[in-house]
Amino acid sequence: MAIGPALILGALVGIFHASIYVFVRGSAGGRLPLLLVASVLGAWAGDALADRLGLDLLVIGDFHLVGASVAAWIGIGIVSVLAVLGPSE
């Protein structure tokens, strides 16, 4: 059984973009695990979606980097919006 590069590269891209978000924001509070999960799953889904749509802007092997990055940021944005709208401490 062979594991394709999409899951591993999706994890790397997701962690990278979550790290950029935390660096720019200053902290993530208790949302860091949710940010990591959302950005990794977003990057993985973004790669698959870009592959289906045929968006070949910047490709590393079979991995669609632009689609993965955009979807990772969408996942980070969803977690951030839900954290603002959710109950406060």
CSV table of C-alpha atoms in Angstrom, one decimal, residues 3-36:
chain,number,residue,atom,x,y,z
A,3,ILE,CA,0.6,6.7,0.5
A,4,GLY,CA,0.3,9.4,-2.1
A,5,PRO,CA,2.1,12.7,-1.6
A,6,ALA,CA,-1.1,14.7,-1.3
A,7,LEU,CA,-1.7,13.9,2.4
A,8,ILE,CA,1.9,14.6,3.5
A,9,LEU,CA,2.2,17.8,1.4
A,10,GLY,CA,-1.3,18.9,2.5
A,11,ALA,CA,-0.1,18.6,6.1
A,12,LEU,CA,3.0,20.5,5.4
A,13,VAL,CA,1.2,23.3,3.6
A,14,GLY,CA,-1.5,23.4,6.3
A,15,ILE,CA,1.0,23.7,9.1
A,16,PHE,CA,2.9,26.3,7.2
A,17,HIS,CA,-0.1,28.5,6.7
A,18,ALA,CA,-1.3,28.1,10.3
A,19,SER,CA,2.1,29.1,11.4
A,20,ILE,CA,1.9,32.2,9.3
A,21,TYR,CA,-1.5,33.1,10.8
A,22,VAL,CA,-0.2,32.7,14.3
A,23,PHE,CA,2.9,34.7,13.5
A,24,VAL,CA,0.9,37.6,12.1
A,25,ARG,CA,-1.8,37.5,14.7
A,26,GLY,CA,0.6,37.0,17.6
A,27,SER,CA,-1.3,34.1,19.3
A,28,ALA,CA,-4.0,31.7,18.6
A,29,GLY,CA,-5.2,31.1,22.1
A,30,GLY,CA,-6.9,27.8,22.6
A,31,ARG,CA,-7.8,27.6,18.9
A,32,LEU,CA,-4.4,26.3,17.7
A,33,PRO,CA,-5.4,22.6,17.4
A,34,LEU,CA,-8.6,23.7,15.5
A,35,LEU,CA,-6.5,25.9,13.2
A,36,LEU,CA,-4.1,23.2,12.4
